[in-house]
Amino acid sequence: MPELPEAETIRRVLEPQIKGLTITAVTVNRPEVIAHPTAEEFCQTLTGQTIDAMTRRGKFLSVLLDSGAYFVLHLRMTGCLLFTPAGFPAEKHTHIVFRLSSGTELRFSDTRRFGRFRLFRKGESDAYSGMDKLGLKPFDNGLTADYLQQHFGKRKKAIMECLLDQSVIAGIGNTYSDEILFASGIHPYGPPRG
């Protein structure tokens, strides 16, 4: 089944490299990128945990841990994850470093500091990330003409704005909405092309 690139590409590249590794230490250089709980709790809870999997929902990445805890990351506009040897020089805007049992590191850098991490312990519900408000995936079987009519039928918004509404269709960003509309011959803010 096809998937949209962006966060899915990151997941597919990183998951095989980090799966099964233990987080031996966490350094947070910019505490504001930890939205829940505190940066200190984030570091303490993650240290010693083993990574079981990495999943994606919309533009959110989740790292699942052996204890049943997990953390959620939204990269926003400029956030990136880098898997690197421990001695590799750090990027200028590296805000979090996860030291891993293989002698490698998973680093989060973000020039504009919009990206956010949220940690949830086993059994703790996610009332913070907004993932629960996401709509269907772009290739979900439930994404039908009837579904779109039900959600967009009475709106007086441009089609571009509708496609970007994550509560209806999760994971479509500016680039992909532009390409979808271009391929369909639909102008994002006006009548169809001749």
mmCIF file of C-alpha atoms in Angstrom:
data_model
loop_
_atom_site.group_PDB
_atom_site.id
_atom_site.type_symbol
_atom_site.label_atom_id
_atom_site.label_comp_id
_atom_site.label_asym_id
_atom_site.label_seq_id
_atom_site.Cartn_x
_atom_site.Cartn_y
_atom_site.Cartn_z
ATOM 1 C CA MET A 1 0.000 0.000 0.000
ATOM 2 C CA PRO A 2 1.498 3.392 -0.917
ATOM 3 C CA GLU A 3 2.373 5.908 1.797
ATOM 4 C CA LEU A 4 3.236 9.576 1.645
ATOM 5 C CA PRO A 5 6.973 10.263 2.038
ATOM 6 C CA GLU A 6 8.083 12.868 4.645
ATOM 7 C CA ALA A 7 7.599 11.318 8.096
ATOM 8 C CA GLU A 8 7.087 7.830 6.630
ATOM 9 C CA THR A 9 10.446 7.986 4.846
ATOM 10 C CA ILE A 10 12.132 9.018 8.094
ATOM 11 C CA ARG A 11 10.460 6.122 9.909
ATOM 12 C CA ARG A 12 11.474 3.577 7.275
ATOM 13 C CA VAL A 13 15.109 4.726 7.331
ATOM 14 C CA LEU A 14 15.491 5.036 11.110
ATOM 15 C CA GLU A 15 13.474 2.139 12.513
ATOM 16 C CA PRO A 16 15.802 -0.670 11.320
ATOM 17 C CA GLN A 17 18.805 1.238 12.693
ATOM 18 C CA ILE A 18 17.440 1.964 16.185
ATOM 19 C CA LYS A 19 15.180 -1.052 16.832
ATOM 20 C CA GLY A 20 16.548 -3.233 19.637
ATOM 21 C CA LEU A 21 19.015 -0.615 20.886
ATOM 22 C CA THR A 22 18.962 0.612 24.485
ATOM 23 C CA ILE A 23 18.960 4.313 25.312
ATOM 24 C CA THR A 24 21.946 4.671 27.663
ATOM 25 C CA ALA A 25 21.654 8.418 28.236
ATOM 26 C CA VAL A 26 19.635 11.425 27.050
ATOM 27 C CA THR A 27 20.923 14.990 26.867
ATOM 28 C CA VAL A 28 18.433 17.822 26.391
ATOM 29 C CA ASN A 29 20.111 21.083 25.350
ATOM 30 C CA ARG A 30 16.845 22.995 24.842
ATOM 31 C CA PRO A 31 14.210 22.001 27.457
ATOM 32 C CA GLU A 32 11.439 23.819 25.581
ATOM 33 C CA VAL A 33 11.380 21.086 22.906
ATOM 34 C CA ILE A 34 10.031 18.686 25.573
ATOM 35 C CA ALA A 35 6.331 19.519 25.758
ATOM 36 C CA HIS A 36 5.444 16.736 28.237
ATOM 37 C CA PRO A 37 6.575 15.952 30.935
ATOM 38 C CA THR A 38 9.547 17.999 32.163
ATOM 39 C CA ALA A 39 12.927 17.616 30.454
ATOM 40 C CA GLU A 40 14.332 16.019 33.624
ATOM 41 C CA GLU A 41 11.540 13.400 33.756
ATOM 42 C CA PHE A 42 11.937 12.794 30.027
ATOM 43 C CA CYS A 43 15.641 11.966 30.443
ATOM 44 C CA GLN A 44 15.171 9.844 33.565
ATOM 45 C CA THR A 45 12.300 7.806 32.128
ATOM 46 C CA LEU A 46 14.009 7.052 28.810
ATOM 47 C CA THR A 47 17.435 6.110 30.176
ATOM 48 C CA GLY A 48 17.818 2.329 30.228
ATOM 49 C CA GLN A 49 14.851 1.621 27.953
ATOM 50 C CA THR A 50 15.079 -0.459 24.775
ATOM 51 C CA ILE A 51 13.515 0.694 21.507
ATOM 52 C CA ASP A 52 10.918 -1.785 20.216
ATOM 53 C CA ALA A 53 9.587 0.023 17.141
ATOM 54 C CA MET A 54 8.980 3.326 15.412
ATOM 55 C CA THR A 55 5.538 4.148 14.034
ATOM 56 C CA ARG A 56 3.925 7.053 12.207
ATOM 57 C CA ARG A 57 0.464 8.593 12.262
ATOM 58 C CA GLY A 58 -0.030 11.639 10.056
ATOM 59 C CA LYS A 59 3.075 13.749 10.580
ATOM 60 C CA PHE A 60 3.741 12.350 14.067
ATOM 61 C CA LEU A 61 6.512 9.828 14.731
ATOM 62 C CA SER A 62 6.274 7.559 17.797
ATOM 63 C CA VAL A 63 9.124 5.574 19.333
ATOM 64 C CA LEU A 64 7.774 2.565 21.257
ATOM 65 C CA LEU A 65 9.821 1.265 24.195
ATOM 66 C CA ASP A 66 10.082 -2.130 25.884
ATOM 67 C CA SER A 67 8.413 -0.860 29.089
ATOM 68 C CA GLY A 68 5.223 0.070 27.226
ATOM 69 C CA ALA A 69 6.145 3.760 27.368
ATOM 70 C CA TYR A 70 6.550 5.720 24.144
ATOM 71 C CA PHE A 71 7.448 9.193 22.969
ATOM 72 C CA VAL A 72 5.848 11.171 20.177
ATOM 73 C CA LEU A 73 7.660 13.671 17.988
ATOM 74 C CA HIS A 74 6.330 16.212 15.531
ATOM 75 C CA LEU A 75 9.194 17.614 13.441
ATOM 76 C CA ARG A 76 7.244 20.696 12.314
ATOM 77 C CA MET A 77 8.946 22.731 9.585
ATOM 78 C CA THR A 78 12.691 22.363 10.202
ATOM 79 C CA GLY A 79 13.136 19.508 12.685
ATOM 80 C CA CYS A 80 15.244 16.517 11.707
ATOM 81 C CA LEU A 81 16.521 13.284 13.209
ATOM 82 C CA LEU A 82 20.071 12.147 12.557
ATOM 83 C CA PHE A 83 21.451 8.680 13.373
ATOM 84 C CA THR A 84 25.208 9.050 13.733
ATOM 85 C CA PRO A 85 28.358 7.670 15.366
ATOM 86 C CA ALA A 86 28.854 9.148 18.848
ATOM 87 C CA GLY A 87 31.999 11.079 17.856
ATOM 88 C CA PHE A 88 30.473 12.747 14.809
ATOM 89 C CA PRO A 89 30.419 16.582 15.152
ATOM 90 C CA ALA A 90 27.014 17.851 16.263
ATOM 91 C CA GLU A 91 24.890 20.141 14.113
ATOM 92 C CA LYS A 92 24.628 23.725 15.392
ATOM 93 C CA HIS A 93 20.970 23.411 16.444
ATOM 94 C CA THR A 94 21.122 19.960 18.087
ATOM 95 C CA HIS A 95 18.596 20.069 20.928
ATOM 96 C CA ILE A 96 18.389 16.431 22.062
ATOM 97 C CA VAL A 97 20.908 13.593 21.937
ATOM 98 C CA PHE A 98 19.897 9.983 22.643
ATOM 99 C CA ARG A 99 23.020 7.902 23.320
ATOM 100 C CA LEU A 100 22.445 4.314 22.213
ATOM 101 C CA SER A 101 23.955 0.991 23.279
ATOM 102 C CA SER A 102 25.623 0.465 19.887
ATOM 103 C CA GLY A 103 27.909 3.478 20.387
ATOM 104 C CA THR A 104 25.682 5.540 18.116
ATOM 105 C CA GLU A 105 23.424 8.504 18.759
ATOM 106 C CA LEU A 106 20.018 9.629 17.592
ATOM 107 C CA ARG A 107 20.056 13.422 17.449
ATOM 108 C CA PHE A 108 17.223 15.887 17.074
ATOM 109 C CA SER A 109 18.076 19.260 15.546
ATOM 110 C CA ASP A 110 15.712 22.069 14.657
ATOM 111 C CA THR A 111 16.775 25.500 13.457
ATOM 112 C CA ARG A 112 13.455 27.151 14.332
ATOM 113 C CA ARG A 113 12.747 25.069 17.494
ATOM 114 C CA PHE A 114 9.116 24.302 16.565
ATOM 115 C CA GLY A 115 9.450 20.506 16.860
ATOM 116 C CA ARG A 116 8.103 18.947 20.078
ATOM 117 C CA PHE A 117 8.539 15.701 22.026
ATOM 118 C CA ARG A 118 5.912 14.227 24.334
ATOM 119 C CA LEU A 119 6.569 11.185 26.533
ATOM 120 C CA PHE A 120 3.838 8.839 27.743
ATOM 121 C CA ARG A 121 4.402 6.131 30.333
ATOM 122 C CA LYS A 122 2.703 2.747 30.051
ATOM 123 C CA GLY A 123 -1.051 3.212 30.458
ATOM 124 C CA GLU A 124 -0.878 7.027 30.257
ATOM 125 C CA SER A 125 -3.276 8.426 27.684
ATOM 126 C CA ASP A 126 -2.073 10.913 25.099
ATOM 127 C CA ALA A 127 -4.029 14.061 25.840
ATOM 128 C CA TYR A 128 -1.271 16.362 24.594
ATOM 129 C CA SER A 129 0.016 15.626 21.080
ATOM 130 C CA GLY A 130 -3.189 16.073 19.064
ATOM 131 C CA MET A 131 -2.813 12.700 17.342
ATOM 132 C CA ASP A 132 -6.301 11.716 18.504
ATOM 133 C CA LYS A 133 -7.761 14.508 16.356
ATOM 134 C CA LEU A 134 -6.257 13.256 13.092
ATOM 135 C CA GLY A 135 -8.487 12.129 10.244
ATOM 136 C CA LEU A 136 -8.088 9.177 7.902
ATOM 137 C CA LYS A 137 -4.816 8.308 6.172
ATOM 138 C CA PRO A 138 -4.640 9.394 2.499
ATOM 139 C CA PHE A 139 -4.786 5.761 1.303
ATOM 140 C CA ASP A 140 -7.313 4.516 3.867
ATOM 141 C CA ASN A 141 -10.195 2.507 2.339
ATOM 142 C CA GLY A 142 -12.649 4.721 4.243
ATOM 143 C CA LEU A 143 -11.472 7.800 2.336
ATOM 144 C CA THR A 144 -14.300 7.798 -0.200
ATOM 145 C CA ALA A 145 -16.258 10.423 -2.101
ATOM 146 C CA ASP A 146 -19.023 10.108 0.522
ATOM 147 C CA TYR A 147 -16.512 10.714 3.340
ATOM 148 C CA LEU A 148 -15.164 13.831 1.590
ATOM 149 C CA GLN A 149 -18.687 15.088 0.836
ATOM 150 C CA GLN A 150 -19.629 14.623 4.493
ATOM 151 C CA HIS A 151 -16.593 16.590 5.725
ATOM 152 C CA PHE A 152 -16.118 19.190 2.979
ATOM 153 C CA GLY A 153 -19.512 19.420 1.260
ATOM 154 C CA LYS A 154 -20.772 22.587 2.944
ATOM 155 C CA ARG A 155 -17.458 24.353 3.452
ATOM 156 C CA LYS A 156 -16.751 27.594 1.688
ATOM 157 C CA LYS A 157 -12.967 27.205 1.839
ATOM 158 C CA ALA A 158 -10.468 26.818 -0.971
ATOM 159 C CA ILE A 159 -9.753 23.189 -1.881
ATOM 160 C CA MET A 160 -6.121 23.696 -0.784
ATOM 161 C CA GLU A 161 -7.236 24.530 2.773
ATOM 162 C CA CYS A 162 -9.497 21.474 2.821
ATOM 163 C CA LEU A 163 -6.681 19.121 1.824
ATOM 164 C CA LEU A 164 -4.478 20.565 4.576
ATOM 165 C CA ASP A 165 -7.118 19.959 7.268
ATOM 166 C CA GLN A 166 -5.424 17.214 9.296
ATOM 167 C CA SER A 167 -8.661 16.400 11.144
ATOM 168 C CA VAL A 168 -10.125 15.081 7.870
ATOM 169 C CA ILE A 169 -7.094 13.685 6.008
ATOM 170 C CA ALA A 170 -3.931 13.128 8.051
ATOM 171 C CA GLY A 171 -0.478 13.665 6.611
ATOM 172 C CA ILE A 172 -0.959 15.864 3.534
ATOM 173 C CA GLY A 173 1.252 18.935 3.637
ATOM 174 C CA ASN A 174 1.718 21.889 1.303
ATOM 175 C CA THR A 175 3.951 20.093 -1.189
ATOM 176 C CA TYR A 176 1.670 17.085 -1.609
ATOM 177 C CA SER A 177 -1.527 19.109 -1.740
ATOM 178 C CA ASP A 178 0.049 21.218 -4.521
ATOM 179 C CA GLU A 179 1.001 18.080 -6.450
ATOM 180 C CA ILE A 180 -2.421 16.459 -5.943
ATOM 181 C CA LEU A 181 -4.222 19.542 -7.251
ATOM 182 C CA PHE A 182 -1.818 20.033 -10.163
ATOM 183 C CA ALA A 183 -2.204 16.398 -11.256
ATOM 184 C CA SER A 184 -5.985 16.766 -10.981
ATOM 185 C CA GLY A 185 -6.060 19.999 -12.971
ATOM 186 C CA ILE A 186 -7.607 21.900 -10.054
ATOM 187 C CA HIS A 187 -6.452 25.401 -9.158
ATOM 188 C CA PRO A 188 -5.779 25.573 -5.385
ATOM 189 C CA TYR A 189 -7.674 28.856 -4.964
ATOM 190 C CA GLY A 190 -9.840 29.240 -8.033
ATOM 191 C CA PRO A 191 -11.580 27.575 -10.975
ATOM 192 C CA PRO A 192 -10.086 24.491 -12.715
ATOM 193 C CA ARG A 193 -7.410 25.002 -15.389
ATOM 194 C CA GLY A 194 -8.671 25.191 -18.957
#
